[in-house]
């Protein structure tokens, strides 16, 4: 459940285009920078095209992307 929550949280941050650097996201989420990079890799594996805008200091989706998670308990 925790990783699903973090993936969705990362996706929402990127969608809103106010992420800052990977280090800033990590600090806000209370995880290591490498964890954020791994979340981005997971999102990319799901088909997300994630780019970084140096002028605006934010990550963004190059193309529209929706995430759907199904959790069975």
PDB file of C-alpha atoms in Angstrom:
ATOM      1  CA  UNK A   1       0.000   0.000   0.000  1.00  0.00           C
ATOM      2  CA  UNK A   2       2.810   2.447   0.880  1.00  0.00           C
ATOM      3  CA  UNK A   3       4.519   2.253  -2.523  1.00  0.00           C
ATOM      4  CA  UNK A   4       1.163   2.671  -4.289  1.00  0.00           C
ATOM      5  CA  UNK A   5       0.462   5.757  -2.216  1.00  0.00           C
ATOM      6  CA  UNK A   6       3.890   7.203  -3.024  1.00  0.00           C
ATOM      7  CA  UNK A   7       3.499   6.485  -6.752  1.00  0.00           C
ATOM      8  CA  UNK A   8       0.145   8.264  -6.791  1.00  0.00           C
ATOM      9  CA  UNK A   9       1.587  11.136  -4.728  1.00  0.00           C
ATOM     10  CA  UNK A  10       4.502  11.479  -7.139  1.00  0.00           C
ATOM     11  CA  UNK A  11       2.135  11.410 -10.102  1.00  0.00           C
ATOM     12  CA  UNK A  12      -0.054  14.126  -8.566  1.00  0.00           C
ATOM     13  CA  UNK A  13       2.967  16.354  -7.881  1.00  0.00           C
ATOM     14  CA  UNK A  14       4.167  16.002 -11.446  1.00  0.00           C
ATOM     15  CA  UNK A  15       0.684  16.629 -12.832  1.00  0.00           C
ATOM     16  CA  UNK A  16       0.453  19.885 -10.842  1.00  0.00           C
ATOM     17  CA  UNK A  17       3.914  20.944 -12.136  1.00  0.00           C
ATOM     18  CA  UNK A  18       5.253  22.136  -8.820  1.00  0.00           C
ATOM     19  CA  UNK A  19       7.753  19.447  -7.917  1.00  0.00           C
ATOM     20  CA  UNK A  20      11.121  21.124  -7.577  1.00  0.00           C
ATOM     21  CA  UNK A  21      14.119  18.815  -7.689  1.00  0.00           C
ATOM     22  CA  UNK A  22      14.081  15.102  -6.866  1.00  0.00           C
ATOM     23  CA  UNK A  23      15.842  15.998  -3.602  1.00  0.00           C
ATOM     24  CA  UNK A  24      13.067  18.467  -2.705  1.00  0.00           C
ATOM     25  CA  UNK A  25      10.353  15.907  -3.433  1.00  0.00           C
ATOM     26  CA  UNK A  26      12.224  13.340  -1.339  1.00  0.00           C
ATOM     27  CA  UNK A  27      12.481  15.738   1.589  1.00  0.00           C
ATOM     28  CA  UNK A  28       8.764  16.553   1.425  1.00  0.00           C
ATOM     29  CA  UNK A  29       7.847  12.848   1.254  1.00  0.00           C
ATOM     30  CA  UNK A  30      10.349  11.829   3.929  1.00  0.00           C
ATOM     31  CA  UNK A  31      12.285   9.443   1.683  1.00  0.00           C
ATOM     32  CA  UNK A  32      15.721   9.297   0.068  1.00  0.00           C
ATOM     33  CA  UNK A  33      16.307  10.996  -3.309  1.00  0.00           C
ATOM     34  CA  UNK A  34      17.027   7.593  -4.884  1.00  0.00           C
ATOM     35  CA  UNK A  35      13.566   6.436  -3.806  1.00  0.00           C
ATOM     36  CA  UNK A  36      12.020   9.268  -5.825  1.00  0.00           C
ATOM     37  CA  UNK A  37      14.160   8.374  -8.820  1.00  0.00           C
ATOM     38  CA  UNK A  38      12.943   4.775  -8.476  1.00  0.00           C
ATOM     39  CA  UNK A  39       9.318   5.983  -8.329  1.00  0.00           C
ATOM     40  CA  UNK A  40       9.912   7.900 -11.549  1.00  0.00           C
ATOM     41  CA  UNK A  41      11.391   4.772 -13.117  1.00  0.00           C
ATOM     42  CA  UNK A  42       8.272   2.838 -12.082  1.00  0.00           C
ATOM     43  CA  UNK A  43       6.024   5.519 -13.572  1.00  0.00           C
ATOM     44  CA  UNK A  44       8.087   5.441 -16.776  1.00  0.00           C
ATOM     45  CA  UNK A  45       7.731   1.646 -16.889  1.00  0.00           C
ATOM     46  CA  UNK A  46       3.958   2.231 -16.765  1.00  0.00           C
ATOM     47  CA  UNK A  47       4.234   4.456 -19.844  1.00  0.00           C
ATOM     48  CA  UNK A  48       4.749   7.908 -18.330  1.00  0.00           C
ATOM     49  CA  UNK A  49       7.011  10.274 -20.249  1.00  0.00           C
ATOM     50  CA  UNK A  50       8.527  12.346 -17.456  1.00  0.00           C
ATOM     51  CA  UNK A  51      10.712  15.331 -18.331  1.00  0.00           C
ATOM     52  CA  UNK A  52      12.394  18.047 -16.269  1.00  0.00           C
ATOM     53  CA  UNK A  53      12.072  21.789 -16.989  1.00  0.00           C
ATOM     54  CA  UNK A  54      15.227  23.549 -15.779  1.00  0.00           C
ATOM     55  CA  UNK A  55      13.696  27.029 -16.093  1.00  0.00           C
ATOM     56  CA  UNK A  56      10.645  26.197 -13.971  1.00  0.00           C
ATOM     57  CA  UNK A  57      12.530  23.718 -11.754  1.00  0.00           C
ATOM     58  CA  UNK A  58       9.847  21.059 -12.074  1.00  0.00           C
ATOM     59  CA  UNK A  59       9.160  17.644 -13.508  1.00  0.00           C
ATOM     60  CA  UNK A  60       6.248  17.297 -15.913  1.00  0.00           C
ATOM     61  CA  UNK A  61       4.531  14.745 -18.134  1.00  0.00           C
ATOM     62  CA  UNK A  62       5.485  15.188 -21.787  1.00  0.00           C
ATOM     63  CA  UNK A  63       2.213  13.506 -22.804  1.00  0.00           C
ATOM     64  CA  UNK A  64      -1.020  12.967 -20.932  1.00  0.00           C
ATOM     65  CA  UNK A  65      -0.712  10.114 -18.438  1.00  0.00           C
ATOM     66  CA  UNK A  66      -3.220   8.485 -16.102  1.00  0.00           C
ATOM     67  CA  UNK A  67      -2.385   6.025 -13.367  1.00  0.00           C
ATOM     68  CA  UNK A  68      -4.750   3.359 -12.137  1.00  0.00           C
ATOM     69  CA  UNK A  69      -3.829   1.147  -9.238  1.00  0.00           C
ATOM     70  CA  UNK A  70      -5.759  -1.905  -8.188  1.00  0.00           C
ATOM     71  CA  UNK A  71      -5.086  -3.133  -4.675  1.00  0.00           C
ATOM     72  CA  UNK A  72      -6.358  -6.499  -3.487  1.00  0.00           C
ATOM     73  CA  UNK A  73      -6.253  -7.420   0.153  1.00  0.00           C
TER      74      UNK A  73
END
